[in-house]
mmCIF file of C-alpha atoms in Angstrom:
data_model
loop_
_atom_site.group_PDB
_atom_site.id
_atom_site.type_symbol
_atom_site.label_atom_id
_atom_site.label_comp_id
_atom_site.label_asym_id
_atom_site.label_seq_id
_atom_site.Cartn_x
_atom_site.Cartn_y
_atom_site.Cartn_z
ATOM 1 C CA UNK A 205 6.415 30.139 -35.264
ATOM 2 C CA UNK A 206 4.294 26.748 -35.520
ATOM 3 C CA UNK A 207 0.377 27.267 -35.174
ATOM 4 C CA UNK A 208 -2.374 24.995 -35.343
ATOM 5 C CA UNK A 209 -5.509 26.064 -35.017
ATOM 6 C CA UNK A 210 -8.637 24.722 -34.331
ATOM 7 C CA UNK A 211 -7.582 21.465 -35.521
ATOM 8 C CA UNK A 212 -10.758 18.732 -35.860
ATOM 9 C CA UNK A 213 -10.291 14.270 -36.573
ATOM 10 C CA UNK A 214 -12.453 11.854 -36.147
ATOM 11 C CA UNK A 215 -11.338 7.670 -35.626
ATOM 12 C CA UNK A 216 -13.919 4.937 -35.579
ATOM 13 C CA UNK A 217 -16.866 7.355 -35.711
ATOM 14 C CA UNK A 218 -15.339 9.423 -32.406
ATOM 15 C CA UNK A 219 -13.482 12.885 -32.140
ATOM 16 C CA UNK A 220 -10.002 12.055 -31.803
ATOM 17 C CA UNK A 221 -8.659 15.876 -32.115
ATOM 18 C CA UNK A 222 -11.801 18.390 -31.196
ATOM 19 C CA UNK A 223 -10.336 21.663 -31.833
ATOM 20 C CA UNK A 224 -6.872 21.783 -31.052
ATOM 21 C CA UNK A 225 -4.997 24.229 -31.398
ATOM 22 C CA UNK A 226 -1.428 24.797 -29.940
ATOM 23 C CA UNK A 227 1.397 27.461 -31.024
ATOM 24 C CA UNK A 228 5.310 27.027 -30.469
ATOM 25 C CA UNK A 229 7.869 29.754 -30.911
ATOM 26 C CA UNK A 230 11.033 29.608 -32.416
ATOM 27 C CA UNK A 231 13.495 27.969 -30.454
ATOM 28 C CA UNK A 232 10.742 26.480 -28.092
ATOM 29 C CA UNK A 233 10.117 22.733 -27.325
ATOM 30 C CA UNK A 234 6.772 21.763 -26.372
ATOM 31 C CA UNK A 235 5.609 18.429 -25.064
ATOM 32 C CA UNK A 236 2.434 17.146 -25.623
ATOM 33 C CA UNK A 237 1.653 13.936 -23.501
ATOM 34 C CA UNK A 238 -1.126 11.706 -23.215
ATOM 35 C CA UNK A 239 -2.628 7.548 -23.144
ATOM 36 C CA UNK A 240 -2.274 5.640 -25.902
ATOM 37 C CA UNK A 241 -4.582 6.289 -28.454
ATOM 38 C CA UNK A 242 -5.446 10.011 -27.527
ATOM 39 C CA UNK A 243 -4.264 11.594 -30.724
ATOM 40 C CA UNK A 244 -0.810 12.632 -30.194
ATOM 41 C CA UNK A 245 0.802 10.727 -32.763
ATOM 42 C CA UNK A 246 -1.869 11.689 -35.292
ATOM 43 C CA UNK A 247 -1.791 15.453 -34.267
ATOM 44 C CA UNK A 248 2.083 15.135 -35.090
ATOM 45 C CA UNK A 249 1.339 13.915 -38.447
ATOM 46 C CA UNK A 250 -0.879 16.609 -39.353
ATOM 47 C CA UNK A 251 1.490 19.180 -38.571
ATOM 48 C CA UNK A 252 4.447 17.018 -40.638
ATOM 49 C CA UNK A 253 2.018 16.921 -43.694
ATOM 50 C CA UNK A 254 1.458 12.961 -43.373
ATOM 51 C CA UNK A 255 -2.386 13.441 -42.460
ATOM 52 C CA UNK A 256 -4.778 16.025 -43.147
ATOM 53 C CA UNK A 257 -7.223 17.795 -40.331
ATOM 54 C CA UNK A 258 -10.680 17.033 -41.190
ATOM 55 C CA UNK A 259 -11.057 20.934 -40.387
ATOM 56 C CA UNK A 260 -8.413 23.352 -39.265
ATOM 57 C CA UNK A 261 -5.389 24.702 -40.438
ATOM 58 C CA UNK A 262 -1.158 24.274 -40.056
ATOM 59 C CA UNK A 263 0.363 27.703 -40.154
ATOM 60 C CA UNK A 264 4.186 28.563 -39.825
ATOM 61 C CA UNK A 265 5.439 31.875 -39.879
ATOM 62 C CA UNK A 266 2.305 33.596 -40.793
ATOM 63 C CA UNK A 267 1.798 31.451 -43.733
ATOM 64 C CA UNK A 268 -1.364 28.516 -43.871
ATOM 65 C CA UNK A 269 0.855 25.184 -44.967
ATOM 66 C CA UNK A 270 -2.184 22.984 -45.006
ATOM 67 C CA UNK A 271 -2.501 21.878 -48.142
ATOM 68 C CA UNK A 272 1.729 21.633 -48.584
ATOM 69 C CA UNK A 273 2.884 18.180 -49.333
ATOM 70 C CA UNK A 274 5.429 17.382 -46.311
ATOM 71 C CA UNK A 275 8.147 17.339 -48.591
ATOM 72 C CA UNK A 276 7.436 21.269 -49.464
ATOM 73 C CA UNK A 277 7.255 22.138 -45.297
ATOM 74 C CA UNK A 278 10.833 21.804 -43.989
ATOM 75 C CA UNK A 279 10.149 19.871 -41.313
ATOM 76 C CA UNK A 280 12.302 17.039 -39.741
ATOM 77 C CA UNK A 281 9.929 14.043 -38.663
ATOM 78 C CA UNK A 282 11.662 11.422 -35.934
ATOM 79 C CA UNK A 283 10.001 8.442 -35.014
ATOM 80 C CA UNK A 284 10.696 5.647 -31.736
ATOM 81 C CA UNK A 285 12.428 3.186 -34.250
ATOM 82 C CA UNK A 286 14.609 6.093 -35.881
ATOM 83 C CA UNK A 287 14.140 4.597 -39.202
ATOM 84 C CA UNK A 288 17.361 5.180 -41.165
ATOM 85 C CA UNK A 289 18.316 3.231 -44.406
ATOM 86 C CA UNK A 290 19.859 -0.277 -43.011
ATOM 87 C CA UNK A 291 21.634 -0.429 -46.823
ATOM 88 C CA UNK A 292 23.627 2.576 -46.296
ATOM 89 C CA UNK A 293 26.711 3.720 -44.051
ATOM 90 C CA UNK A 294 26.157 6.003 -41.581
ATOM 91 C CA UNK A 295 27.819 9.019 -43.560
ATOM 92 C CA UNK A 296 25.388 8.473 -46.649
ATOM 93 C CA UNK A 297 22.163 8.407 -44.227
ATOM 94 C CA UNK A 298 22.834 11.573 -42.637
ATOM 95 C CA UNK A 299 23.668 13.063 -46.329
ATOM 96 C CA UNK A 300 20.304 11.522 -47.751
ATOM 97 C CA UNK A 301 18.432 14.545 -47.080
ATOM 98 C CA UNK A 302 21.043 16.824 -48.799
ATOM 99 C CA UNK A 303 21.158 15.022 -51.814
ATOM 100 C CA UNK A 304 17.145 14.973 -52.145
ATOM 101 C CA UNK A 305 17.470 19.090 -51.727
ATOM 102 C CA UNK A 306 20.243 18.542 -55.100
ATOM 103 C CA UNK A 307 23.086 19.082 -52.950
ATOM 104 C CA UNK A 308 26.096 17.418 -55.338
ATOM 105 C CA UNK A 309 26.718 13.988 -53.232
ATOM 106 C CA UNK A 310 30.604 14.686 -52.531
ATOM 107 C CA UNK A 311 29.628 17.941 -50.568
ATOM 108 C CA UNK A 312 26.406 16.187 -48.842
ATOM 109 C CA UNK A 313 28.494 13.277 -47.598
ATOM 110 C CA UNK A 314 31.651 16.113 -46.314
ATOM 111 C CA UNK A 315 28.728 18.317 -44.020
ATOM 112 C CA UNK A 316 27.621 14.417 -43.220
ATOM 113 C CA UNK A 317 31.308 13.521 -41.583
ATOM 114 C CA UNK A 318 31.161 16.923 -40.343
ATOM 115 C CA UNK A 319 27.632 16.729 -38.668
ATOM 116 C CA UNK A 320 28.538 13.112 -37.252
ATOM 117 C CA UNK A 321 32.108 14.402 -35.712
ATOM 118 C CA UNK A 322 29.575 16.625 -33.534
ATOM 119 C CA UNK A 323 27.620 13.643 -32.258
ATOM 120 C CA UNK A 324 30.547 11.782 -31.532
ATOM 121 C CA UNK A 325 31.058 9.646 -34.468
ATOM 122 C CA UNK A 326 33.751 11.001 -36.204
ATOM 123 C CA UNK A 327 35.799 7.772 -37.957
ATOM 124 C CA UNK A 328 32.784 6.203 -38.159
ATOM 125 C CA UNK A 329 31.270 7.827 -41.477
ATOM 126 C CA UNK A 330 32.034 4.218 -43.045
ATOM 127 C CA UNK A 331 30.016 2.001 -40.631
ATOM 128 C CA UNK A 332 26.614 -0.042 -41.440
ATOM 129 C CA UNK A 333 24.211 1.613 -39.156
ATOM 130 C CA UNK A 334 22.909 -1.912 -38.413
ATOM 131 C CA UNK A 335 26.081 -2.413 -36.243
ATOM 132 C CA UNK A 336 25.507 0.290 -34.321
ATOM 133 C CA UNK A 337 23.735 0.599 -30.366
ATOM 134 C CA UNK A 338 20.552 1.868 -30.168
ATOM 135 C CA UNK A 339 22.323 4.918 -28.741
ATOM 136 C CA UNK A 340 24.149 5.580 -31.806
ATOM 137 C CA UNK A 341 21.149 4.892 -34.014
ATOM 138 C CA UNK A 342 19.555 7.697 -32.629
ATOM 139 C CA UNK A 343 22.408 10.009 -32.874
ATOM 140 C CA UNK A 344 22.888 9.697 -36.287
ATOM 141 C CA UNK A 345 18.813 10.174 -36.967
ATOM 142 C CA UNK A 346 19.634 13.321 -34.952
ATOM 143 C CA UNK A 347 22.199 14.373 -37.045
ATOM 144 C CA UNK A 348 20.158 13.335 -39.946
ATOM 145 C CA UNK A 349 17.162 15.567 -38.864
ATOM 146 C CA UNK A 350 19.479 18.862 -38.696
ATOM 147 C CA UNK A 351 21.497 18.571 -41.469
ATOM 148 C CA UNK A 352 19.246 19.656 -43.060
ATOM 149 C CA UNK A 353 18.572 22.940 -41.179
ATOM 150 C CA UNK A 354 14.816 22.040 -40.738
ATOM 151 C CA UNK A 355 12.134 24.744 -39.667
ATOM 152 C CA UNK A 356 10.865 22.330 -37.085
ATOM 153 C CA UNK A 357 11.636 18.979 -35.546
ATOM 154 C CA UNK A 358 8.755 16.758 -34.867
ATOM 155 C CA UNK A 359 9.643 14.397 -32.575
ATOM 156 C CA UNK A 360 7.533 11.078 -31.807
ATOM 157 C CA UNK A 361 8.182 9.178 -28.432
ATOM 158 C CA UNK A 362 12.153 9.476 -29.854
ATOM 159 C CA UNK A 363 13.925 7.394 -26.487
ATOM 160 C CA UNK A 364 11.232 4.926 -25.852
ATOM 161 C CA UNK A 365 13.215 1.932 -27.490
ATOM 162 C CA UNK A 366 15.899 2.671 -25.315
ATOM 163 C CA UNK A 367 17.084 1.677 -21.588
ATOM 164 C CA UNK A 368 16.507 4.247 -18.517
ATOM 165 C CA UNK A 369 20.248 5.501 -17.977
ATOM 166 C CA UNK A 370 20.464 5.953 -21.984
ATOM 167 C CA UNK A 371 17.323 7.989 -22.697
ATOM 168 C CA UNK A 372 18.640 10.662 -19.777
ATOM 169 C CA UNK A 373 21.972 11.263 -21.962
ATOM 170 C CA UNK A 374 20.152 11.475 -24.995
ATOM 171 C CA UNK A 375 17.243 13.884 -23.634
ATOM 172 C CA UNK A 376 20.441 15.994 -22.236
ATOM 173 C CA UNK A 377 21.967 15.904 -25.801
ATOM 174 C CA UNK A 378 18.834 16.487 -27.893
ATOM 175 C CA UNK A 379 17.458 19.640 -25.744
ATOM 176 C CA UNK A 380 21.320 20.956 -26.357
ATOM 177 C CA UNK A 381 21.224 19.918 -29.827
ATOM 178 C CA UNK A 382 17.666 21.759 -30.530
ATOM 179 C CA UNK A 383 18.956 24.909 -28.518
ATOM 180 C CA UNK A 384 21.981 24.961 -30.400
ATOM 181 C CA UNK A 385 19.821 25.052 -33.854
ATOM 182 C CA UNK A 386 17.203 27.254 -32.510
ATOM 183 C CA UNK A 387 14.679 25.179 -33.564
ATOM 184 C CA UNK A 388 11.019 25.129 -33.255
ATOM 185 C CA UNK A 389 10.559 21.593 -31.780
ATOM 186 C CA UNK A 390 7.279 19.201 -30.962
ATOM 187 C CA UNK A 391 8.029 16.855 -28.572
ATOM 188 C CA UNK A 392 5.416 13.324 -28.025
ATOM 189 C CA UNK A 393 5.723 11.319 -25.200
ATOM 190 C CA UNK A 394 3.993 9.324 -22.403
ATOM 191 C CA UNK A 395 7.051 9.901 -20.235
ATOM 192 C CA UNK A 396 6.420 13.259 -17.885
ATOM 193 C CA UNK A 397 9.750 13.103 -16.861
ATOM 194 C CA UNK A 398 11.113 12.981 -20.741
ATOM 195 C CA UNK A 399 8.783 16.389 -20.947
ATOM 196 C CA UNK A 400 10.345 18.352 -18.547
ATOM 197 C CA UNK A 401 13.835 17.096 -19.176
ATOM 198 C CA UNK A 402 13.576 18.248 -22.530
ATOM 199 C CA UNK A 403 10.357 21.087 -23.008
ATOM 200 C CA UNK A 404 9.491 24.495 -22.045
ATOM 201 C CA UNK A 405 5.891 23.704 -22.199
ATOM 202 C CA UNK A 406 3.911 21.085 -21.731
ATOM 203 C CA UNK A 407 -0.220 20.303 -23.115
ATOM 204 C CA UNK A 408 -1.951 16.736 -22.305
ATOM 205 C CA UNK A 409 -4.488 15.995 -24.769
ATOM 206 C CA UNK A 410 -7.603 14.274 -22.997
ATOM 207 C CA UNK A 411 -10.552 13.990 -25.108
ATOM 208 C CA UNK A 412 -9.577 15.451 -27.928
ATOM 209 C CA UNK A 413 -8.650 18.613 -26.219
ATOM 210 C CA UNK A 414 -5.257 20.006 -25.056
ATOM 211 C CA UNK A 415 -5.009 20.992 -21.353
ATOM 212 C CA UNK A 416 -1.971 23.036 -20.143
ATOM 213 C CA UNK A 417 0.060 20.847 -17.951
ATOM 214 C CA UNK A 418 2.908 23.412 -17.417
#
């Protein structure tokens, strides 16, 4: 389980996060929605170990992870423009992770050809992931994310890149994907109907504060 409590950030001399605090069970997606600018995207950071609360705390599993570096946290971070390595095949950028944990590189890049055959790439371990859709991109950052068997995915307005009939596959896919994995997941988005495609719950954060939206 994923906990923040009481979580406090200022920007330009205002409170961006006043004393949020959220929890998400294992195997839960929540959504948290909101303008531009409200905090979301920060809030996620916190909780990946990118930026630190001002005052507050990041708990998982009973255990405070504040102060833990993000590589130390286990988390899988996913941002809008997927950001995978544009000098490496596909098969080597879902095996990155694996090698950073010492996995030995032949195994990393076998589960790699394994994890893309799930997502519909087998054959494909070879390719430049520059010559790929957008659609594809984001599968393999999928299959990047949970190769590594991450205690939570953190995902940060993941489809917004993409066209309309595109982002309703993927949405399908991911929720399936997460369930499968049984994953606590964080879901940011502006897109209501991206939240309930895809989360159990839902918070908008208005003012600093989160307000239950479902």
């Amino acid at each position: 389980m994923l906990e923040l409590r009481d979580i406090h950030k200022q920007w330009d001399h205002r409170p961006l996060l006043d004393g949020v605090s959220l929890r998400v069970e294992a195997g839960e997606t929540v959504a948290l929605l909101g303008a531009s600018g409200s905090g979301k995207s920060t809030l996620l950071k916190i909780v990946a170990g990118l930026d630190a609360p001002e005052a507050g705390s990041v708990w998982f599993d009973g255990v405070d992870i504040t102060a833990l570096p993000p590589e130390q946290r286990g988390f899988a971070l996913m941002f809008q423009d997927f950001a995978l390595f544009p000098h490496l095949n596909l098969q080597d950028n879902v095996a990155f992770g694996l090698v950073e944990q010492g996995v030995r590189r032949s195994e990393a890049r076998n589960q790699a050809r394994i994890m893309l055959a799930r997502f519909g790439l087998a054959g494909q371990a070879l390719r430049k992931v520059w010559t790929l859709s957008g659609g594809e991109q984001q599968r393999v950052a999928l299959a990047r994310a949970l190769i590594t068997q991450p205690r939570a995915l953190l995902l940060d307005e993941p489809f917004s890149a993409l066209d309309a009939s595109l982002r309703e596959q993927l949405r399908t896919e991911f929720r399936e994907r997460i369930t499968e994995a049984g994953m606590t997941a964080i879901l940011v988005t502006h897109d209501e109907q991206e939240a309930r495609a895809m989360a159990q719950h839902a918070w908008g954060l208005q003012g600093g504060k989160l307000v239950s939206l479902w």
